[in-house]
């Protein structure tokens, strides 16, 4: 009887812990990406990812889900598998949201970057559908932000950012 009660308490504790983790993750991701219009200003341009990048990312997320789905050998792991699926889906959703050039900066999945935070834009001619923005300070371990855009738009995006950071 006591083993059964302990098992119930462990399951309830793990469910509560997992729920708190999921809520915290969602709140953290949403808080970084959803920024008020007072801060960002009007949206000038939405940058959509090129088709080859989308296919590569979809394949990577598909492989992750495939790998996680084979971890169901133990019944006690079903909560962990459920949370893993949820985490992968949340990451995928925020990874596929469009990057936005706004009046006051750039909105990417890691948050809002003001024009004052940008040091320079890398040379676009060798990158094709990518524009690399170099920040003055590191952000989440890197001082580079990669903006993906459709073919032929990289020059326009680079010029717009360069004009905004020179003001």
mmCIF file of N, CA, C and O in Angstrom, residues 75-118:
data_model
loop_
_atom_site.group_PDB
_atom_site.id
_atom_site.type_symbol
_atom_site.label_atom_id
_atom_site.label_comp_id
_atom_site.label_asym_id
_atom_site.label_seq_id
_atom_site.Cartn_x
_atom_site.Cartn_y
_atom_site.Cartn_z
ATOM 1 N N UNK A 75 6.781 2.619 -19.236
ATOM 2 C CA UNK A 75 5.544 3.388 -19.051
ATOM 3 C C UNK A 75 5.773 4.669 -18.267
ATOM 4 O O UNK A 75 5.038 5.637 -18.421
ATOM 5 N N UNK A 76 6.771 4.690 -17.398
ATOM 6 C CA UNK A 76 7.031 5.890 -16.611
ATOM 7 C C UNK A 76 7.626 7.017 -17.460
ATOM 8 O O UNK A 76 7.664 8.152 -17.020
ATOM 9 N N UNK A 77 8.085 6.698 -18.645
ATOM 10 C CA UNK A 77 8.668 7.715 -19.526
ATOM 11 C C UNK A 77 7.644 8.407 -20.412
ATOM 12 O O UNK A 77 7.994 9.309 -21.155
ATOM 13 N N UNK A 78 6.380 7.999 -20.348
ATOM 14 C CA UNK A 78 5.407 8.591 -21.272
ATOM 15 C C UNK A 78 5.226 10.084 -21.026
ATOM 16 O O UNK A 78 5.007 10.841 -21.958
ATOM 17 N N UNK A 79 5.377 10.542 -19.782
ATOM 18 C CA UNK A 79 5.290 11.982 -19.510
ATOM 19 C C UNK A 79 6.481 12.713 -20.117
ATOM 20 O O UNK A 79 6.344 13.788 -20.676
ATOM 21 N N UNK A 80 7.649 12.099 -20.011
ATOM 22 C CA UNK A 80 8.844 12.695 -20.585
ATOM 23 C C UNK A 80 8.738 12.783 -22.104
ATOM 24 O O UNK A 80 9.132 13.778 -22.710
ATOM 25 N N UNK A 81 8.183 11.750 -22.717
ATOM 26 C CA UNK A 81 7.997 11.761 -24.170
ATOM 27 C C UNK A 81 7.010 12.853 -24.565
ATOM 28 O O UNK A 81 7.232 13.594 -25.513
ATOM 29 N N UNK A 82 5.936 12.983 -23.804
ATOM 30 C CA UNK A 82 4.936 14.022 -24.075
ATOM 31 C C UNK A 82 5.567 15.405 -23.981
ATOM 32 O O UNK A 82 5.363 16.262 -24.839
ATOM 33 N N UNK A 83 6.366 15.630 -22.957
ATOM 34 C CA UNK A 83 7.026 16.926 -22.784
ATOM 35 C C UNK A 83 8.050 17.153 -23.897
ATOM 36 O O UNK A 83 8.198 18.270 -24.395
ATOM 37 N N UNK A 84 8.753 16.111 -24.301
ATOM 38 C CA UNK A 84 9.729 16.240 -25.387
ATOM 39 C C UNK A 84 9.045 16.644 -26.687
ATOM 40 O O UNK A 84 9.535 17.514 -27.404
ATOM 41 N N UNK A 85 7.915 16.002 -26.999
ATOM 42 C CA UNK A 85 7.148 16.397 -28.184
ATOM 43 C C UNK A 85 6.726 17.858 -28.082
ATOM 44 O O UNK A 85 6.844 18.618 -29.039
ATOM 45 N N UNK A 86 6.233 18.252 -26.918
ATOM 46 C CA UNK A 86 5.808 19.638 -26.719
ATOM 47 C C UNK A 86 6.953 20.616 -26.891
ATOM 48 O O UNK A 86 6.800 21.662 -27.538
ATOM 49 N N UNK A 87 8.107 20.294 -26.328
ATOM 50 C CA UNK A 87 9.263 21.186 -26.445
ATOM 51 C C UNK A 87 9.717 21.314 -27.893
ATOM 52 O O UNK A 87 10.041 22.412 -28.361
ATOM 53 N N UNK A 88 9.718 20.205 -28.614
ATOM 54 C CA UNK A 88 10.123 20.239 -30.022
ATOM 55 C C UNK A 88 9.144 21.079 -30.832
ATOM 56 O O UNK A 88 9.539 21.885 -31.677
ATOM 57 N N UNK A 89 7.874 20.921 -30.562
ATOM 58 C CA UNK A 89 6.862 21.687 -31.299
ATOM 59 C C UNK A 89 6.974 23.178 -30.994
ATOM 60 O O UNK A 89 6.896 24.022 -31.892
ATOM 61 N N UNK A 90 7.166 23.529 -29.715
ATOM 62 C CA UNK A 90 7.317 24.945 -29.346
ATOM 63 C C UNK A 90 8.548 25.540 -30.034
ATOM 64 O O UNK A 90 8.493 26.641 -30.590
ATOM 65 N N UNK A 91 9.663 24.815 -30.007
ATOM 66 C CA UNK A 91 10.881 25.298 -30.677
ATOM 67 C C UNK A 91 10.644 25.468 -32.173
ATOM 68 O O UNK A 91 11.090 26.451 -32.766
ATOM 69 N N UNK A 92 9.951 24.516 -32.791
ATOM 70 C CA UNK A 92 9.690 24.594 -34.225
ATOM 71 C C UNK A 92 8.803 25.790 -34.561
ATOM 72 O O UNK A 92 9.065 26.513 -35.526
ATOM 73 N N UNK A 93 7.772 26.005 -33.769
ATOM 74 C CA UNK A 93 6.868 27.134 -34.031
ATOM 75 C C UNK A 93 7.629 28.447 -33.976
ATOM 76 O O UNK A 93 7.513 29.291 -34.867
ATOM 77 N N UNK A 94 8.437 28.633 -32.929
ATOM 78 C CA UNK A 94 9.164 29.895 -32.810
ATOM 79 C C UNK A 94 10.310 29.990 -33.808
ATOM 80 O O UNK A 94 10.740 31.077 -34.146
ATOM 81 N N UNK A 95 10.790 28.865 -34.305
ATOM 82 C CA UNK A 95 11.841 28.894 -35.316
ATOM 83 C C UNK A 95 11.282 29.290 -36.679
ATOM 84 O O UNK A 95 11.979 29.911 -37.475
ATOM 85 N N UNK A 96 10.021 28.950 -36.964
ATOM 86 C CA UNK A 96 9.434 29.253 -38.262
ATOM 87 C C UNK A 96 8.673 30.576 -38.301
ATOM 88 O O UNK A 96 8.187 30.961 -39.355
ATOM 89 N N UNK A 97 8.566 31.273 -37.179
ATOM 90 C CA UNK A 97 7.942 32.593 -37.208
ATOM 91 C C UNK A 97 8.814 33.541 -38.036
ATOM 92 O O UNK A 97 10.040 33.443 -38.012
ATOM 93 N N UNK A 98 8.195 34.461 -38.765
ATOM 94 C CA UNK A 98 9.004 35.345 -39.613
ATOM 95 C C UNK A 98 9.809 36.342 -38.782
ATOM 96 O O UNK A 98 9.382 36.778 -37.720
ATOM 97 N N UNK A 99 10.978 36.672 -39.303
ATOM 98 C CA UNK A 99 11.767 37.738 -38.709
ATOM 99 C C UNK A 99 11.231 39.037 -39.288
ATOM 100 O O UNK A 99 10.815 39.091 -40.438
ATOM 101 N N UNK A 100 11.237 40.095 -38.470
ATOM 102 C CA UNK A 100 10.595 41.332 -38.912
ATOM 103 C C UNK A 100 11.537 42.515 -38.779
ATOM 104 O O UNK A 100 12.160 42.689 -37.741
ATOM 105 N N UNK A 101 11.606 43.290 -39.832
ATOM 106 C CA UNK A 101 12.299 44.573 -39.764
ATOM 107 C C UNK A 101 11.263 45.608 -39.378
ATOM 108 O O UNK A 101 10.248 45.765 -40.059
ATOM 109 N N UNK A 102 11.506 46.284 -38.285
ATOM 110 C CA UNK A 102 10.572 47.290 -37.782
ATOM 111 C C UNK A 102 11.224 48.670 -37.842
ATOM 112 O O UNK A 102 12.404 48.796 -38.160
ATOM 113 N N UNK A 103 10.461 49.693 -37.505
ATOM 114 C CA UNK A 103 10.997 51.054 -37.509
ATOM 115 C C UNK A 103 12.122 51.221 -36.495
ATOM 116 O O UNK A 103 13.083 51.925 -36.754
ATOM 117 N N UNK A 104 12.011 50.572 -35.345
ATOM 118 C CA UNK A 104 12.966 50.782 -34.263
ATOM 119 C C UNK A 104 13.969 49.652 -34.090
ATOM 120 O O UNK A 104 14.762 49.680 -33.151
ATOM 121 N N UNK A 105 13.921 48.624 -34.944
ATOM 122 C CA UNK A 105 14.858 47.525 -34.807
ATOM 123 C C UNK A 105 14.408 46.284 -35.552
ATOM 124 O O UNK A 105 13.572 46.343 -36.449
ATOM 125 N N UNK A 106 14.969 45.155 -35.143
ATOM 126 C CA UNK A 106 14.689 43.879 -35.786
ATOM 127 C C UNK A 106 14.103 42.935 -34.750
ATOM 128 O O UNK A 106 14.639 42.799 -33.649
ATOM 129 N N UNK A 107 13.004 42.271 -35.094
ATOM 130 C CA UNK A 107 12.372 41.311 -34.198
ATOM 131 C C UNK A 107 12.674 39.906 -34.707
ATOM 132 O O UNK A 107 12.271 39.530 -35.805
ATOM 133 N N UNK A 108 13.437 39.157 -33.911
ATOM 134 C CA UNK A 108 13.785 37.771 -34.222
ATOM 135 C C UNK A 108 13.278 36.896 -33.084
ATOM 136 O O UNK A 108 12.773 37.399 -32.081
ATOM 137 N N UNK A 109 13.447 35.580 -33.205
ATOM 138 C CA UNK A 109 12.889 34.673 -32.199
ATOM 139 C C UNK A 109 13.555 34.812 -30.842
ATOM 140 O O UNK A 109 12.999 34.410 -29.840
ATOM 141 N N UNK A 110 14.754 35.387 -30.794
ATOM 142 C CA UNK A 110 15.423 35.580 -29.507
ATOM 143 C C UNK A 110 15.091 36.920 -28.873
ATOM 144 O O UNK A 110 15.587 37.232 -27.811
ATOM 145 N N UNK A 111 14.250 37.695 -29.516
ATOM 146 C CA UNK A 111 13.824 38.965 -28.940
ATOM 147 C C UNK A 111 13.985 40.125 -29.906
ATOM 148 O O UNK A 111 14.275 39.954 -31.090
ATOM 149 N N UNK A 112 13.808 41.319 -29.379
ATOM 150 C CA UNK A 112 13.867 42.540 -30.177
ATOM 151 C C UNK A 112 15.269 43.127 -30.096
ATOM 152 O O UNK A 112 15.842 43.268 -29.026
ATOM 153 N N UNK A 113 15.820 43.479 -31.253
ATOM 154 C CA UNK A 113 17.154 44.072 -31.334
ATOM 155 C C UNK A 113 16.997 45.499 -31.835
ATOM 156 O O UNK A 113 16.546 45.719 -32.967
ATOM 157 N N UNK A 114 17.362 46.453 -31.011
ATOM 158 C CA UNK A 114 17.268 47.855 -31.408
ATOM 159 C C UNK A 114 18.434 48.211 -32.311
ATOM 160 O O UNK A 114 19.484 47.566 -32.293
ATOM 161 N N UNK A 115 18.262 49.264 -33.098
ATOM 162 C CA UNK A 115 19.301 49.671 -34.042
ATOM 163 C C UNK A 115 20.597 50.024 -33.321
ATOM 164 O O UNK A 115 21.680 49.791 -33.846
ATOM 165 N N UNK A 116 20.506 50.563 -32.118
ATOM 166 C CA UNK A 116 21.695 50.955 -31.359
ATOM 167 C C UNK A 116 22.536 49.752 -30.937
ATOM 168 O O UNK A 116 23.709 49.888 -30.609
ATOM 169 N N UNK A 117 21.943 48.570 -30.909
ATOM 170 C CA UNK A 117 22.646 47.358 -30.491
ATOM 171 C C UNK A 117 23.457 46.736 -31.627
ATOM 172 O O UNK A 117 24.257 45.838 -31.399
ATOM 173 N N UNK A 118 23.263 47.213 -32.850
ATOM 174 C CA UNK A 118 23.901 46.617 -34.027
ATOM 175 C C UNK A 118 25.193 47.364 -34.346
ATOM 176 O O UNK A 118 25.216 48.598 -34.425
#
